PDB file of C-alpha atoms in Angstrom:
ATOM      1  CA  UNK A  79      13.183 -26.832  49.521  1.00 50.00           C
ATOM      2  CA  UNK A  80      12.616 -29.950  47.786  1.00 56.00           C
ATOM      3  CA  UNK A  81       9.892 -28.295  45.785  1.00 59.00           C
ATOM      4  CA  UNK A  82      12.830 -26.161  43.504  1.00 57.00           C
ATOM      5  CA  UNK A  83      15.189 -29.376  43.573  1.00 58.00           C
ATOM      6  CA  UNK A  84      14.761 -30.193  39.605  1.00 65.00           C
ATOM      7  CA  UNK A  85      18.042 -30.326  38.412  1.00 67.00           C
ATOM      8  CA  UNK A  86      18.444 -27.345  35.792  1.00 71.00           C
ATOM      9  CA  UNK A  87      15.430 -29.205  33.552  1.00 83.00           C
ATOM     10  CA  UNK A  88      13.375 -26.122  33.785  1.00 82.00           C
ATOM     11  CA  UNK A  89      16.035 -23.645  32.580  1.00 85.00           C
ATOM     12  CA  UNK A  90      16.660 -26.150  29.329  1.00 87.00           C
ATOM     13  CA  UNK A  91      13.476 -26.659  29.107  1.00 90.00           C
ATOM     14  CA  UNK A  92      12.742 -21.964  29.084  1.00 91.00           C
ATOM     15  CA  UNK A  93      16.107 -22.508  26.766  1.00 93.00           C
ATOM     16  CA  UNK A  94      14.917 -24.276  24.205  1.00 94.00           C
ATOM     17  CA  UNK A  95      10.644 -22.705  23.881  1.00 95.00           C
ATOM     18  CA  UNK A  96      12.629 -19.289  24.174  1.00 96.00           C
ATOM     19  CA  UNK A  97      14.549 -20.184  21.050  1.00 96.00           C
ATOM     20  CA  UNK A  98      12.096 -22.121  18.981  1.00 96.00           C
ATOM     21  CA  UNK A  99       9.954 -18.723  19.974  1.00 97.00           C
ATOM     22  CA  UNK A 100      12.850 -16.726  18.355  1.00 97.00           C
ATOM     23  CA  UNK A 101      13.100 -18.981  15.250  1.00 96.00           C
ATOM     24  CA  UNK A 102       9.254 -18.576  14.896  1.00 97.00           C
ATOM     25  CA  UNK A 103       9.242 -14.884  14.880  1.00 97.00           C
ATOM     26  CA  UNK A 104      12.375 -14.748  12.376  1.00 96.00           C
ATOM     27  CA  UNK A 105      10.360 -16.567   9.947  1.00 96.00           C
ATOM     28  CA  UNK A 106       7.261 -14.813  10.240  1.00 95.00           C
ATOM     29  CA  UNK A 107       8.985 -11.683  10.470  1.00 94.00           C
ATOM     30  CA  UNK A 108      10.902 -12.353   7.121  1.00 94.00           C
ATOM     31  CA  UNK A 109       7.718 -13.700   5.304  1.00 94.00           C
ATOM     32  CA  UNK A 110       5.841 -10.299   6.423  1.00 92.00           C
ATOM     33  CA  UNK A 111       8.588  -8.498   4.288  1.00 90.00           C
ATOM     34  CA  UNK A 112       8.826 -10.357   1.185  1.00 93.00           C
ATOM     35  CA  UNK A 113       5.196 -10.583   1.285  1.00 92.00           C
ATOM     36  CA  UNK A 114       5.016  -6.377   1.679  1.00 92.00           C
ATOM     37  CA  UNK A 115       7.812  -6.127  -1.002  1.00 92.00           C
ATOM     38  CA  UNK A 116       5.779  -8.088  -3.443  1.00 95.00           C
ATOM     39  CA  UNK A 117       2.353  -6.101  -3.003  1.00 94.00           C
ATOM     40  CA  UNK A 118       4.406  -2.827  -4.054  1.00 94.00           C
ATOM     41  CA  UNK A 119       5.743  -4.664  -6.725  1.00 95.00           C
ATOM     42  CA  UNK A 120       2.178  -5.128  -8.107  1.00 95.00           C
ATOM     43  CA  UNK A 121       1.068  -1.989  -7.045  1.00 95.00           C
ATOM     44  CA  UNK A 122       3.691  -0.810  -9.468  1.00 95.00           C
ATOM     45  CA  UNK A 123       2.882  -3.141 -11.869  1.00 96.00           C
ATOM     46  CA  UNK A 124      -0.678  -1.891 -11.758  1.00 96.00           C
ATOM     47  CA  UNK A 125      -0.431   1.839 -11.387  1.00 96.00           C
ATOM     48  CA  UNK A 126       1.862   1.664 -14.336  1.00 95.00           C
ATOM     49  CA  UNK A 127      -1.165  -0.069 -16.426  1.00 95.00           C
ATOM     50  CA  UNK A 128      -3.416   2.965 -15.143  1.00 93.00           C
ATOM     51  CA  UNK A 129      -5.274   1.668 -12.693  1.00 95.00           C
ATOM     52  CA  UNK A 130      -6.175   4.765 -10.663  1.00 94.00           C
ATOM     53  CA  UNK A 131      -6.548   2.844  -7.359  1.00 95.00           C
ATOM     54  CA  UNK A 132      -3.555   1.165  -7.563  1.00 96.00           C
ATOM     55  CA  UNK A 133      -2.125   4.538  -8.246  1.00 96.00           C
ATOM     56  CA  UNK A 134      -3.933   5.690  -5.388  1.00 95.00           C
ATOM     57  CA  UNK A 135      -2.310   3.266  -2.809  1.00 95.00           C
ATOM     58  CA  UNK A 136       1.074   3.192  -4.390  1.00 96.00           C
ATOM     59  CA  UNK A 137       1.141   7.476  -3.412  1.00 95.00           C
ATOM     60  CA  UNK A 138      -0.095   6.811  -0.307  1.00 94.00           C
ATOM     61  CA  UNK A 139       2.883   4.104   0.723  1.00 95.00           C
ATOM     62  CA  UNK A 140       5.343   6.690  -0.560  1.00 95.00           C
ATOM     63  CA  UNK A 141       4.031   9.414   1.148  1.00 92.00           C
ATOM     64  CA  UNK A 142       3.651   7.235   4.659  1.00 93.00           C
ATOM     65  CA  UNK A 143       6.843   5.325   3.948  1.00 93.00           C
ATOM     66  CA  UNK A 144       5.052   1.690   4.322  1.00 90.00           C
ATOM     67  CA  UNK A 145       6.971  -0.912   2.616  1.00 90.00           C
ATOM     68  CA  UNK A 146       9.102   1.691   0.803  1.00 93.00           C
ATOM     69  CA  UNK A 147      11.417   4.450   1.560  1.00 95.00           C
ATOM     70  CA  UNK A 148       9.445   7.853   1.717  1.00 94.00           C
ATOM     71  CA  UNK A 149       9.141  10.075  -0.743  1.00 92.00           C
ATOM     72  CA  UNK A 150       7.589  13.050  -1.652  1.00 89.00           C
ATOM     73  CA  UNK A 151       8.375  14.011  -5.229  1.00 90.00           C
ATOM     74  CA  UNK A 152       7.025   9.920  -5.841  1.00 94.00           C
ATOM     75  CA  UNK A 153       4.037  10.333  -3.609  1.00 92.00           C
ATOM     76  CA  UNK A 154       3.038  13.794  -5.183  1.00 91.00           C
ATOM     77  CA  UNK A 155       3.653  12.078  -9.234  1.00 94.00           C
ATOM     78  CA  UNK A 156       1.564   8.617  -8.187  1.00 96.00           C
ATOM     79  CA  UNK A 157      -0.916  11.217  -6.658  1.00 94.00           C
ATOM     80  CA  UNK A 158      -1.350  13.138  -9.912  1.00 94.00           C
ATOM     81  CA  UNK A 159      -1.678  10.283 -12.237  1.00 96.00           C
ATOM     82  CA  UNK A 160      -4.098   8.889 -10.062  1.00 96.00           C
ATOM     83  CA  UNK A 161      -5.945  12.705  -9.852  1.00 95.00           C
ATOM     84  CA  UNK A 162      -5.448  12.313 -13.578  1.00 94.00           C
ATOM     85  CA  UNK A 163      -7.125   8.866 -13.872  1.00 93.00           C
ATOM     86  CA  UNK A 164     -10.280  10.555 -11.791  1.00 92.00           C
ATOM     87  CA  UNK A 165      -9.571   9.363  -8.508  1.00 92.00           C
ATOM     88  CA  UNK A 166     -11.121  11.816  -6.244  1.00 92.00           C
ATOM     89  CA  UNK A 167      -9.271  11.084  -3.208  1.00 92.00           C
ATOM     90  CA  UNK A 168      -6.219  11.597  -4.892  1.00 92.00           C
ATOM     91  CA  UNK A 169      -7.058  15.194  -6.242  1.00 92.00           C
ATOM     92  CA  UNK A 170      -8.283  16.354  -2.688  1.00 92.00           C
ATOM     93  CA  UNK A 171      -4.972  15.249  -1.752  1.00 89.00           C
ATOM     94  CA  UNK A 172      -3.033  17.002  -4.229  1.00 88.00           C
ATOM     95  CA  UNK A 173      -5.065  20.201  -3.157  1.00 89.00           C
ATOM     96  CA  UNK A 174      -3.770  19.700   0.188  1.00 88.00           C
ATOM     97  CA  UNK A 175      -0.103  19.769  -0.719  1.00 84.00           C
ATOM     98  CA  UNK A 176      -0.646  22.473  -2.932  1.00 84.00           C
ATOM     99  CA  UNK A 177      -2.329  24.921  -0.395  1.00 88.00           C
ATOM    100  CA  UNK A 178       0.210  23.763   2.378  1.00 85.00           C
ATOM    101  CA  UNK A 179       3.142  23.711  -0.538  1.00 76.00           C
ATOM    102  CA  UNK A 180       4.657  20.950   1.285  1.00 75.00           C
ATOM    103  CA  UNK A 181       3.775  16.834   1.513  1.00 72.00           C
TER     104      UNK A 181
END
């Protein structure tokens, strides 16, 4: 059994990658957000300028709830100005909700 004779090196050793792996994944994890937060800040920005496929994507995260809370009365007004602006994806969309009269 001399083989597993190693003093407790190994468990400091799975100790410290483990945490360094869990200080890793905080940061990344914590850059992801801010860096989702500020694409729907420019999406805003931008569908508020009229730009139809900003408009476009800004409905869409509202109706999936990506990077903001979910919302249908938001998805379904970002999906009419972009409808508005001649985004065709959008108006097939807005036929959709308005045949099933739900989002």
């Amino acid at each position: 059994m001399e083989y597993f004779d190693y003093n407790g090196t190994f468990e400091l050793y799975m100790i410290a990658g483990l945490s360094l792996f869990t200080l890793w994944f905080i940061r990344n994890t914590i850059a992801y957000y801010k860096g989702e937060k500020r694409k729907v800040k420019h999406l805003h920005r931008f569908a508020k300028e009229g730009e139809a496929e900003a408009q476009q994507s800004l409905a869409q995260r509202y109706h999936k709830g990506d990077a903001v809370k979910k919302s249908c009365d938001r998805a379904a007004f970002w999906y009419q100005k972009a409808a508005f602006s001649g985004h065709d994806e959008a108006k097939q969309f807005l036929e959709k909700i308005r045949k099933k009269k739900r989002c």
